[in-house]
Coordinates of C-alpha atoms in Angstrom, one line a residue:
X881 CA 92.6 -143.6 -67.7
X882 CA 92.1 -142.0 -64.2
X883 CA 93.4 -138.5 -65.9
X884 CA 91.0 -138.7 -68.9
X885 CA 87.9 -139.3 -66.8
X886 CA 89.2 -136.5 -64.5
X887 CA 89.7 -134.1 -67.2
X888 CA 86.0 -135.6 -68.4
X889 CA 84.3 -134.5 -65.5
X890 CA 86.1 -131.3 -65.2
X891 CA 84.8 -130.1 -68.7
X892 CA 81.0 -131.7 -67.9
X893 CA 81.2 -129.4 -64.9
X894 CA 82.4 -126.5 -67.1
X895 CA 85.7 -126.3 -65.6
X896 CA 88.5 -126.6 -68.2
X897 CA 92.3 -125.9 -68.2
X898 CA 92.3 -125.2 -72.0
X899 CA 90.4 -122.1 -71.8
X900 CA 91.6 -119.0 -73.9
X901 CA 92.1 -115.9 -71.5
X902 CA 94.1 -113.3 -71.6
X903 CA 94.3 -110.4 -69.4
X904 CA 91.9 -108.2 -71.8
X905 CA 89.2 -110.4 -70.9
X906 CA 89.2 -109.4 -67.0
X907 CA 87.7 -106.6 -65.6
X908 CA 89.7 -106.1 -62.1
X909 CA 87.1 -103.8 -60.1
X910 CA 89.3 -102.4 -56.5
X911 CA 86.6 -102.1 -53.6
X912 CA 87.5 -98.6 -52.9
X913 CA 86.0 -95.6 -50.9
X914 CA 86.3 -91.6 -51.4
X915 CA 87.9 -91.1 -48.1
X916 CA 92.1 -90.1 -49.3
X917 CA 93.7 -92.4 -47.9
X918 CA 91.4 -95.3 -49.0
X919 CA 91.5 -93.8 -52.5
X920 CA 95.2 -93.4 -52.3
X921 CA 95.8 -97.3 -51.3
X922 CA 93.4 -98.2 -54.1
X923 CA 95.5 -96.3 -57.0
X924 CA 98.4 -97.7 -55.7
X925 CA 97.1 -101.1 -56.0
X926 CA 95.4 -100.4 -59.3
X927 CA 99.1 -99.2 -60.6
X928 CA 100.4 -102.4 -58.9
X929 CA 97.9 -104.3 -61.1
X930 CA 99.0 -102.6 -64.4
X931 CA 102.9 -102.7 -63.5
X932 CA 102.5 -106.2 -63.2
X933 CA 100.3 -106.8 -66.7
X934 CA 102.6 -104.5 -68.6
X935 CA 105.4 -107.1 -68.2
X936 CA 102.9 -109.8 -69.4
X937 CA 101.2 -108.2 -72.0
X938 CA 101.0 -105.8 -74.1
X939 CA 97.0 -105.1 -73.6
X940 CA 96.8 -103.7 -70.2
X941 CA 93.2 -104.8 -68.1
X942 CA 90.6 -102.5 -67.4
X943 CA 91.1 -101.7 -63.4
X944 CA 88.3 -99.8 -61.8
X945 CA 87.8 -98.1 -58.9
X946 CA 84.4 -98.7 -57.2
X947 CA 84.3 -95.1 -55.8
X948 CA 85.0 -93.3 -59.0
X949 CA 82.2 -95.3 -60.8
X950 CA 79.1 -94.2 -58.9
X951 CA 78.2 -90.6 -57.5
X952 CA 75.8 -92.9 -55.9
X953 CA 77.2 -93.5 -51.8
X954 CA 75.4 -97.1 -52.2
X955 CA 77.4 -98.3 -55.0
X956 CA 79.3 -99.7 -52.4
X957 CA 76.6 -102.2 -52.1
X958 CA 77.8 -103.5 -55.7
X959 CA 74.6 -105.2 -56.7
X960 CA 73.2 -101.8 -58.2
X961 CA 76.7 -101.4 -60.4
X962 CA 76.0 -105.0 -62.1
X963 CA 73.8 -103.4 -65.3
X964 CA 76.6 -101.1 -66.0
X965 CA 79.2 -103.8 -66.5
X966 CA 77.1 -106.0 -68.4
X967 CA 76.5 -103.1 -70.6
X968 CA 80.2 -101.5 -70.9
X969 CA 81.9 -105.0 -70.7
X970 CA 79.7 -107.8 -71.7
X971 CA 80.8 -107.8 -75.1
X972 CA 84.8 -108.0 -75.3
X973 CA 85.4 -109.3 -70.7
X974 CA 84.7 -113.0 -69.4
X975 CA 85.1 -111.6 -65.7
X976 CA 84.4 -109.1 -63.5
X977 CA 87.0 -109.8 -60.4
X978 CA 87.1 -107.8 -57.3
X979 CA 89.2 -107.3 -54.5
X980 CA 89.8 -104.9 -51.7
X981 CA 92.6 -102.3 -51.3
X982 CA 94.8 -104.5 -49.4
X983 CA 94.4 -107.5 -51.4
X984 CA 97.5 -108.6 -53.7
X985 CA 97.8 -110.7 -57.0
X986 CA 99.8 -112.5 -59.0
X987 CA 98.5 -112.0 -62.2
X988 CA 99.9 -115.3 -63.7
X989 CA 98.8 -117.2 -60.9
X990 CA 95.7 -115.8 -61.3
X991 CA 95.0 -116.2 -65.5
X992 CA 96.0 -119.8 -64.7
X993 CA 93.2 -120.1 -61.8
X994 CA 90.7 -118.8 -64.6
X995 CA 91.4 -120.5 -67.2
X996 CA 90.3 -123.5 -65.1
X997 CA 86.6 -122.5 -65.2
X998 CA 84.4 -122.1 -68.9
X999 CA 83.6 -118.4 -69.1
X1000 CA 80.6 -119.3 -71.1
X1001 CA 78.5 -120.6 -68.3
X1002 CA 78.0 -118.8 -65.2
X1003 CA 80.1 -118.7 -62.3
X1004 CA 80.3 -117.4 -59.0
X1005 CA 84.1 -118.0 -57.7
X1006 CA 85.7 -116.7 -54.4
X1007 CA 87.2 -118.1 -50.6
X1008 CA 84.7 -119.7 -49.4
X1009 CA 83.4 -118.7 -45.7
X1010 CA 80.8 -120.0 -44.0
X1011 CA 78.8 -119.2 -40.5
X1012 CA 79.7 -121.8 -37.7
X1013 CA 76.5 -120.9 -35.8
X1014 CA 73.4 -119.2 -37.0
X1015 CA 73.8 -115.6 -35.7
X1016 CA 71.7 -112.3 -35.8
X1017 CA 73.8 -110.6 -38.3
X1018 CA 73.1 -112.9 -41.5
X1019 CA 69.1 -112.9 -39.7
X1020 CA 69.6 -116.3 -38.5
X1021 CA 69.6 -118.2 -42.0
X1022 CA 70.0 -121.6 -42.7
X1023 CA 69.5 -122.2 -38.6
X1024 CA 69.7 -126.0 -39.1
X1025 CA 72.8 -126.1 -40.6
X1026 CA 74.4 -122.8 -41.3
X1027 CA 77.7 -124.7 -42.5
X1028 CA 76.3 -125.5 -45.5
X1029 CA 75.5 -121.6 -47.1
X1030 CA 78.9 -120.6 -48.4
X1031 CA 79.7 -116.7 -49.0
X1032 CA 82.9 -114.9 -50.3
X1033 CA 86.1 -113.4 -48.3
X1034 CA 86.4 -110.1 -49.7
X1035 CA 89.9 -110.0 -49.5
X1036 CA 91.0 -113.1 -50.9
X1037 CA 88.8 -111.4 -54.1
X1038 CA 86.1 -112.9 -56.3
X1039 CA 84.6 -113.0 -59.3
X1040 CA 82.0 -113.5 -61.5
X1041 CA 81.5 -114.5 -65.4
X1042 CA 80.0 -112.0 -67.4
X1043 CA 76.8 -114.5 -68.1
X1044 CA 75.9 -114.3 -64.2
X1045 CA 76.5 -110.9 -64.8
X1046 CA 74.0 -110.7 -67.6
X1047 CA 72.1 -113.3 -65.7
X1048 CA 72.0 -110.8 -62.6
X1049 CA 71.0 -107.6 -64.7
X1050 CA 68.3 -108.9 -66.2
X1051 CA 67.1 -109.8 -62.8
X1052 CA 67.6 -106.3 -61.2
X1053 CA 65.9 -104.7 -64.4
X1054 CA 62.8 -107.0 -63.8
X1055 CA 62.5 -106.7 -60.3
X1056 CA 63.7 -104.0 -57.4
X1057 CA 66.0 -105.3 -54.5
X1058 CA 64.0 -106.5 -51.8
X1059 CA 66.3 -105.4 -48.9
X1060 CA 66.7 -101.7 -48.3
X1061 CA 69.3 -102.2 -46.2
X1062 CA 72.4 -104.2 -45.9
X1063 CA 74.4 -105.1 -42.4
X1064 CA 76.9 -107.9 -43.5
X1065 CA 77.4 -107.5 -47.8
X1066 CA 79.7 -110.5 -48.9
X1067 CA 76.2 -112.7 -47.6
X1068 CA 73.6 -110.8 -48.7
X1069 CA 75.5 -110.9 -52.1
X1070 CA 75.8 -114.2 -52.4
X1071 CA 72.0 -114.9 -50.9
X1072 CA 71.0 -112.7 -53.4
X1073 CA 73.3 -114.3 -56.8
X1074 CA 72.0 -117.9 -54.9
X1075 CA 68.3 -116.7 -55.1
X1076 CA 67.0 -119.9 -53.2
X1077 CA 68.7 -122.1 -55.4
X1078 CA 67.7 -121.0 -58.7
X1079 CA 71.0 -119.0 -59.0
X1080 CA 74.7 -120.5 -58.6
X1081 CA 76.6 -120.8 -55.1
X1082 CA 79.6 -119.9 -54.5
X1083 CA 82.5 -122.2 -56.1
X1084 CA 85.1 -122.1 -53.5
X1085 CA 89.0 -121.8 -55.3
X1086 CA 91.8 -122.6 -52.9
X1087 CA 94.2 -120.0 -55.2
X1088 CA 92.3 -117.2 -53.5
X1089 CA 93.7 -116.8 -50.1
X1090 CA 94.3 -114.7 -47.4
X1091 CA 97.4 -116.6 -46.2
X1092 CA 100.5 -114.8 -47.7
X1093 CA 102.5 -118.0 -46.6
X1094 CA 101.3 -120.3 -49.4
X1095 CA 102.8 -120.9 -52.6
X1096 CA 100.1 -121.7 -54.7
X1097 CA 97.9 -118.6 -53.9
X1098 CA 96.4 -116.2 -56.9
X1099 CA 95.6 -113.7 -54.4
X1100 CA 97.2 -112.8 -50.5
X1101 CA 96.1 -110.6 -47.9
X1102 CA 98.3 -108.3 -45.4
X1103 CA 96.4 -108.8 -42.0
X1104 CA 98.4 -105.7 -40.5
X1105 CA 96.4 -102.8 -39.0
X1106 CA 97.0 -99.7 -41.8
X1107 CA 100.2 -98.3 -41.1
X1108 CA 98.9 -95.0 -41.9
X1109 CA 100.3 -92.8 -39.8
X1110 CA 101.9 -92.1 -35.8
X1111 CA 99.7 -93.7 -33.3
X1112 CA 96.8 -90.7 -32.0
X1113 CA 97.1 -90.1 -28.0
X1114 CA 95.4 -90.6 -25.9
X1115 CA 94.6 -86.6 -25.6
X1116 CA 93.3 -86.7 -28.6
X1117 CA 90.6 -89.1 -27.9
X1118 CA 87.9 -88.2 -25.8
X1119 CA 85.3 -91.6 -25.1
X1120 CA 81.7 -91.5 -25.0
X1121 CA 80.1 -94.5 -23.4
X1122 CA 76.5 -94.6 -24.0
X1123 CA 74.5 -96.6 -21.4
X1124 CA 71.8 -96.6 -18.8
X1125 CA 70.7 -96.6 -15.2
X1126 CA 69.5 -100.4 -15.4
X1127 CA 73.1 -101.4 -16.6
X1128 CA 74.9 -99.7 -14.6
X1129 CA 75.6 -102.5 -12.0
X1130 CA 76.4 -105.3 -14.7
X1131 CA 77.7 -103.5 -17.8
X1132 CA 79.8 -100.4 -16.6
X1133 CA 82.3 -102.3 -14.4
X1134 CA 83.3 -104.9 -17.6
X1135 CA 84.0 -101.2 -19.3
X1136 CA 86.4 -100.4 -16.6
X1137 CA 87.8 -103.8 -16.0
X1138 CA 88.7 -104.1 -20.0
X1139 CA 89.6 -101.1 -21.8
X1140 CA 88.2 -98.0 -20.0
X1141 CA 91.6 -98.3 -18.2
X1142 CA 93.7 -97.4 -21.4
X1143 CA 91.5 -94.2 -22.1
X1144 CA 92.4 -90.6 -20.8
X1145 CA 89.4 -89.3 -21.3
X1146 CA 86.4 -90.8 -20.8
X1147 CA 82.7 -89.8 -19.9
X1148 CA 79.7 -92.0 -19.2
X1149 CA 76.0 -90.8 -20.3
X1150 CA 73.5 -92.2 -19.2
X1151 CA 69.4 -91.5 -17.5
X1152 CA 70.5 -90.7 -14.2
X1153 CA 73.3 -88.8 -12.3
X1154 CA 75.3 -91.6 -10.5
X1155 CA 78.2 -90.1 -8.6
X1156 CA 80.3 -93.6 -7.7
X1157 CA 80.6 -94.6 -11.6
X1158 CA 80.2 -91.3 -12.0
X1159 CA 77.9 -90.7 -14.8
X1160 CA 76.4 -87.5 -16.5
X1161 CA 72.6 -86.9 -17.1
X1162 CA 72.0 -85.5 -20.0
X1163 CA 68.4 -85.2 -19.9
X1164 CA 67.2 -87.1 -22.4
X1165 CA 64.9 -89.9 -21.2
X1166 CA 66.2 -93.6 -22.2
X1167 CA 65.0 -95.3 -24.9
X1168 CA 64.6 -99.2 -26.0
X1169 CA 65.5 -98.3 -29.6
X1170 CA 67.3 -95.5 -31.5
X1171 CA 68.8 -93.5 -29.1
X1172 CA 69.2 -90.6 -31.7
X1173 CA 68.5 -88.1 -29.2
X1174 CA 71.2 -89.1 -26.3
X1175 CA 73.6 -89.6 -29.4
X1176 CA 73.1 -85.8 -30.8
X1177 CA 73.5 -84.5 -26.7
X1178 CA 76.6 -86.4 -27.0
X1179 CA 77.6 -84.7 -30.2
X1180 CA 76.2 -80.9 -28.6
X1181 CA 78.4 -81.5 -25.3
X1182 CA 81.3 -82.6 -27.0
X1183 CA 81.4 -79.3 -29.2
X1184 CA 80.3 -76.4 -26.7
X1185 CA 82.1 -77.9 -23.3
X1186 CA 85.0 -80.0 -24.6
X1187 CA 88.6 -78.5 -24.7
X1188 CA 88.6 -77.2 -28.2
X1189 CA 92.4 -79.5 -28.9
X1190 CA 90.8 -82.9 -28.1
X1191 CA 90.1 -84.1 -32.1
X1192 CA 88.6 -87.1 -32.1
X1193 CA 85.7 -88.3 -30.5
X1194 CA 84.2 -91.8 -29.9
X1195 CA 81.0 -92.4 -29.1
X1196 CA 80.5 -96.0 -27.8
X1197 CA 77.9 -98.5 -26.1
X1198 CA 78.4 -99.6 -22.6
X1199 CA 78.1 -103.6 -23.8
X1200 CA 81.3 -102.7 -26.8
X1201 CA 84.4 -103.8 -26.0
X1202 CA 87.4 -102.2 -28.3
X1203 CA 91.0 -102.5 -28.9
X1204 CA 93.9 -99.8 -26.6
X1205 CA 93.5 -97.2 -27.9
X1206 CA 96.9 -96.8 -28.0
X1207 CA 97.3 -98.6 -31.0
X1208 CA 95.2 -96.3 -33.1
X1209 CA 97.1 -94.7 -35.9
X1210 CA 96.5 -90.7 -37.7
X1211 CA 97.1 -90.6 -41.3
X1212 CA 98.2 -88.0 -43.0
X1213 CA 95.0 -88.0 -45.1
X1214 CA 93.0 -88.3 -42.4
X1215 CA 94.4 -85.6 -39.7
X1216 CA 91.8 -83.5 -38.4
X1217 CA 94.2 -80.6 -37.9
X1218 CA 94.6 -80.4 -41.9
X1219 CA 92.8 -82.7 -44.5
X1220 CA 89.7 -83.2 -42.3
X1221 CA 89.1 -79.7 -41.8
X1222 CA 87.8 -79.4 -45.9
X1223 CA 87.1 -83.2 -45.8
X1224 CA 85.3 -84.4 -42.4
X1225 CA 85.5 -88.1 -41.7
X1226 CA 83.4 -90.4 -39.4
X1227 CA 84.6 -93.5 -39.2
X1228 CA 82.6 -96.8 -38.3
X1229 CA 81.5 -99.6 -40.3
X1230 CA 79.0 -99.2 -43.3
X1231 CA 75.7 -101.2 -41.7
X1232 CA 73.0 -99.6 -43.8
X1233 CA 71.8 -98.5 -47.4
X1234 CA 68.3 -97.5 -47.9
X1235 CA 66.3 -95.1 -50.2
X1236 CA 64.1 -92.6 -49.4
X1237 CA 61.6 -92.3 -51.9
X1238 CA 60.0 -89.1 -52.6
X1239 CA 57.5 -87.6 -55.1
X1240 CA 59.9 -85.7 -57.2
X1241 CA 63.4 -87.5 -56.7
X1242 CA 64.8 -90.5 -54.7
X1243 CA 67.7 -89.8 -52.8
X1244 CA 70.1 -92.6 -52.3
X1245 CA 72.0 -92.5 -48.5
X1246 CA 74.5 -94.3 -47.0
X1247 CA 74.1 -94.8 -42.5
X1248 CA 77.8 -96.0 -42.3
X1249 CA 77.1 -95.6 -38.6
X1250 CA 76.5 -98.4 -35.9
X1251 CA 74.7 -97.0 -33.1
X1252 CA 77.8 -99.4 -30.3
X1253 CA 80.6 -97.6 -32.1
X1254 CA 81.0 -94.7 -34.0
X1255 CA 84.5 -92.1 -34.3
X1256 CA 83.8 -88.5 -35.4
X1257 CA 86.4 -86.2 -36.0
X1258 CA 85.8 -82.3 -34.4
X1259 CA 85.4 -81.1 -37.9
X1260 CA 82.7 -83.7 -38.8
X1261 CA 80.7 -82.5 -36.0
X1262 CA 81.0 -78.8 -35.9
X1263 CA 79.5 -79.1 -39.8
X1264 CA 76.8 -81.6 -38.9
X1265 CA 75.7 -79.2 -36.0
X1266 CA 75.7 -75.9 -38.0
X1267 CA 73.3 -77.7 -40.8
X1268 CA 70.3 -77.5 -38.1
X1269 CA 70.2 -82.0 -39.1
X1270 CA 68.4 -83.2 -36.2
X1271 CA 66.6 -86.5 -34.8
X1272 CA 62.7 -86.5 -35.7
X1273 CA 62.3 -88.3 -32.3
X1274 CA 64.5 -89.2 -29.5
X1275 CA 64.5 -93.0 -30.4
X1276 CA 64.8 -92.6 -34.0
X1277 CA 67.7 -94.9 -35.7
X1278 CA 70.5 -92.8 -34.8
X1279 CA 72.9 -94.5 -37.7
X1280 CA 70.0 -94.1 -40.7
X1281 CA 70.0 -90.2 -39.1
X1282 CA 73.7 -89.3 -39.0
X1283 CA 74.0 -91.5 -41.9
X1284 CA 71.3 -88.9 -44.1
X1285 CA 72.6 -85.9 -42.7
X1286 CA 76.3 -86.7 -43.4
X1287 CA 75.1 -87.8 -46.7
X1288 CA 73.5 -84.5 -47.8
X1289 CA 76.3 -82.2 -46.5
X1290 CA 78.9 -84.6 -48.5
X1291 CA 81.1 -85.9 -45.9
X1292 CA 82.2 -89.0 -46.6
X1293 CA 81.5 -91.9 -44.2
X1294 CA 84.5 -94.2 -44.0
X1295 CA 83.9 -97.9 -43.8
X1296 CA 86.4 -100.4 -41.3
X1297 CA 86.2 -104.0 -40.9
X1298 CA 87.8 -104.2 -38.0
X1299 CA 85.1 -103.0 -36.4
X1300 CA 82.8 -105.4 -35.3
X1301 CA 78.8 -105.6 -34.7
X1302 CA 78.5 -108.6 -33.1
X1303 CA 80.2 -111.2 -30.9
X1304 CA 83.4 -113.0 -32.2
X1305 CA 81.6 -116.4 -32.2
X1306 CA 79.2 -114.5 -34.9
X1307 CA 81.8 -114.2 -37.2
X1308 CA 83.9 -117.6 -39.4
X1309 CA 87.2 -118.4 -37.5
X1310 CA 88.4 -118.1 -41.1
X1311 CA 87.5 -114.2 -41.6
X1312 CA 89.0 -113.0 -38.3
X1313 CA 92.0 -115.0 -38.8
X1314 CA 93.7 -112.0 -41.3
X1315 CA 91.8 -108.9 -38.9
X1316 CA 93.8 -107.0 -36.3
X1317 CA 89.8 -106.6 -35.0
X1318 CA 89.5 -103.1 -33.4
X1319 CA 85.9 -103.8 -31.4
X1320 CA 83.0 -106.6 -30.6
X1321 CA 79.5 -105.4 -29.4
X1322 CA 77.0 -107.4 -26.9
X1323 CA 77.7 -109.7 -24.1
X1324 CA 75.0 -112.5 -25.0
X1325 CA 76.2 -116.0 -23.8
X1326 CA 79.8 -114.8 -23.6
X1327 CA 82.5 -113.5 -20.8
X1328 CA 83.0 -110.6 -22.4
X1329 CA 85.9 -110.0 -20.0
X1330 CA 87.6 -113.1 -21.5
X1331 CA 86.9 -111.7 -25.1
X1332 CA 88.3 -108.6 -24.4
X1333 CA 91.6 -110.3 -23.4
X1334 CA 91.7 -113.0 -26.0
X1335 CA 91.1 -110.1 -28.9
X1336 CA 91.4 -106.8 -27.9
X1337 CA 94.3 -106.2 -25.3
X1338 CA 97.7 -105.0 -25.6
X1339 CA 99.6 -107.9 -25.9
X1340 CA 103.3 -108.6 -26.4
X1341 CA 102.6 -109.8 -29.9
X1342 CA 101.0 -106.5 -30.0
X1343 CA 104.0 -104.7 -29.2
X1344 CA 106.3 -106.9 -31.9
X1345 CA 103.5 -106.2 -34.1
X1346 CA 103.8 -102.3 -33.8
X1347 CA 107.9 -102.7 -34.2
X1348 CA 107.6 -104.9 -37.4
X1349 CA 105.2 -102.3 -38.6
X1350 CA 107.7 -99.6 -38.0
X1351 CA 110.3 -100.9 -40.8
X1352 CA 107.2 -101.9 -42.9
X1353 CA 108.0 -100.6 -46.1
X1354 CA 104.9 -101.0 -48.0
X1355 CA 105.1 -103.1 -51.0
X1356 CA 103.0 -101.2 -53.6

């Protein structure tokens, strides 16, 4: 009797484990980016994906790459790509599932998990996160209870039926996004598919994990940093703190008492000439906001009176604290010397889309820069400085700047998780749990000394990590 009501209220709430799916009816859509390497993880995945089918079926899935489906940098953003599979796939696919480069599935495991769920009615399905604390990066929402808003884990994947898909593209026809920008995507996706309660929330499903340990997952995550390549030195860094003279007393000595000490070189920039820290003036007067203007002297110094071997450069904000260093690994895609030299890279995490509308065209750009940490490779720059792109004022938004210049000379910007905007106590417990996190930004209510030891330093973990990774062989 208890099974039958069970089963009763599982089909009321569209959930049923007698639904008819095969693997044609899922659209498997990789989150990938343009940058090699990125691409080159996300094809192996894809032939992963269809490897694995081909032993199940004889009607391979569609597998997409995000990258390849736009010319558009902000298809990134998803939302925009949504018409496009309701029209290409709306007809013969009950899902659209997504998942990151790194993500792995068990394609049984995870037919089984969607059998479970009517594809008929619309569903919003993924690991279920959830802020602990209201916090400036998701704009303070639900401040009385921020538990109770629950947003995907990219890399456990998630998916959606193709009526919420319909649903959604109807939706974006009708109406234009009302954000121009995005900071933190996997929430503003689900604020948006939510739309103050008129939409679904998120279903959370256990079988998508990030915890390779358990037996009953769909989906896994590796948590390893990308074992891309031999670890950079520390030549081949050169570190560009940004600060100011009112910080110099509080903010510059947690530099140098966390991870200033792993860097070889290092330079501080700041308003004024102070010879004990020692800092350089480089005559641009401080600003409250934007800081375009320091961060394109930066950039100008860095290429005219830099040794010409030094490759990488990383520009960062007195208040950041990042990971040794050390541990930072070249690819062989990415390696200024060869690759980067026809293909530029910055690297820093993608923080803003926005359109600039004009009378004849509009011209979609990706910022993928955040103003407290930002890597540039020599090649990056030298091309950025030879277009003549330049700050319209000293404190305009130095990201949305780079970010339209890069954008217009084609050089991709390369999107990292691991690097952080906010505080660790901004961020679900769950979500940093599978992140080898590379920085944190501001010192708000925190001992950021403490966080830089509790995240960011070498550790002997570290070191067992860096061995394991060693005799990694990649599984794909």
């Amino acid at each position: 009797m208890f099974l039958m009501t069970s089963r009763m209220n599982l089909e009321k709430d569209g959930i049923s484990r007698k639904s008819d799916l095969d693997l044609k009816g899922i659209v498997f859509v990789i989150q990938s980016q343009s940058n090699s390497f990125h691409a080159k993880r996300a094809e192996q995945l894809k032939q992963s994906i269809l490897k694995e089918a081909a032993n199940l079926t004889q009607e391979l899935p569609r597998v997409l790459l995000l990258h390849q489906l736009s010319k558009q940098e902000g298809a990134w953003t998803i939302l925009p790509l949504l018409p496009h599979f309701s029209v290409t796939y709306s007809r013969n696919s009950s899902w659209i599932f997504f998942c990151e480069e790194e993500t792995r599935i068990q394609i049984p495991e995870l037919l089984e998990t969607l059998r479970r769920y009517d594809p008929s009615k619309e569903w919003f399905l993924g690991k279920a996160l959830h802020d602990e604390e209201s916090t400036i990066i998701h704009h303070y929402a639900f401040s009385e209870n921020p538990t109770i808003f629950k947003y995907p884990d990219f890399a456990a994947g998630w998916a959606l039926s193709m009526p919420l898909v319909n649903k959604l593209t109807k939706r974006l026809r009708s109406e234009s996004l009302k954000s121009d920008f995005t900071i933190d995507l996997k929430h503003e996706i689900a604020l948006y598919i939510w739309d103050k309660g008129e939409g679904p929330p998120l279903t959370p499903v256990p079988e998508f994990c990030t915890d390779a340990g358990n037996s009953h997952c769909a989906t896994m995550f590796h948590s390893f940093l990308p074992l891309c390549g031999n670890p950079v030195k520390k030549e081949d860094i050169f570190f560009a703190v940004k600060t100011c003279k009112k910080f110099h007393g509080d903010r510059i000595p947690i530099v140098k008492q966390t991870w200033a000490g792993q860097a070889r070189l290092i330079e501080y920039y700041s308003d004024r000439a102070e010879s004990s820290i020692p800092t350089v003036d480089l005559g641009i007067p401080n600003t409250d906001r934007g800081h375009c203007g320091k961060t394109f002297a930066i950039l100008e110094r860095f290429l005219n009176h830099s040794h010409d071997k030094i490759a990488w450069l990383v520009i960062v904000d007195d208040d950041t604290l990042i990971r040794d260093p050390v541990g930072w690994r070249d690819s062989q895609d990415m390696r200024p010397s060869t690759a980067i030299v026809a293909s530029p890279l910055t690297l820093a995490p993608a923080f803003v889309f926005f359109q600039w509308h004009s009378l004849k065209e509009d011209m979609a750009c990706t910022s993928s820069c955040l103003r407290d940490l930002m890597v540039f490779s020599r090649a990056a720059i030298r091309r950025l400085l030879a277009s003549k792109c330049r700050c319209y004022s000293n404190d305009a938004p130095d990201d949305m700047v780079l970010g339209m210049c890069f954008g217009g000379l084609g050089i991709p910007v390369t999107h990292s998780p691991l690097f952080h905007q906010a505080r660790p106590v901004d961020y679900p417990r769950d979500y940093l749990s599978h992140q080898v996190p590379i920085s944190f930004h501001k010192h708000w209510n925190i001992d950021p000394v403490k966080v830089y030891f509790t995240w960011l330093a070498p550790s002997e973990e570290d070191k067992a990590r860096q061995e394991t990774q060693k005799g990694f062989k990649e599984e794909l």
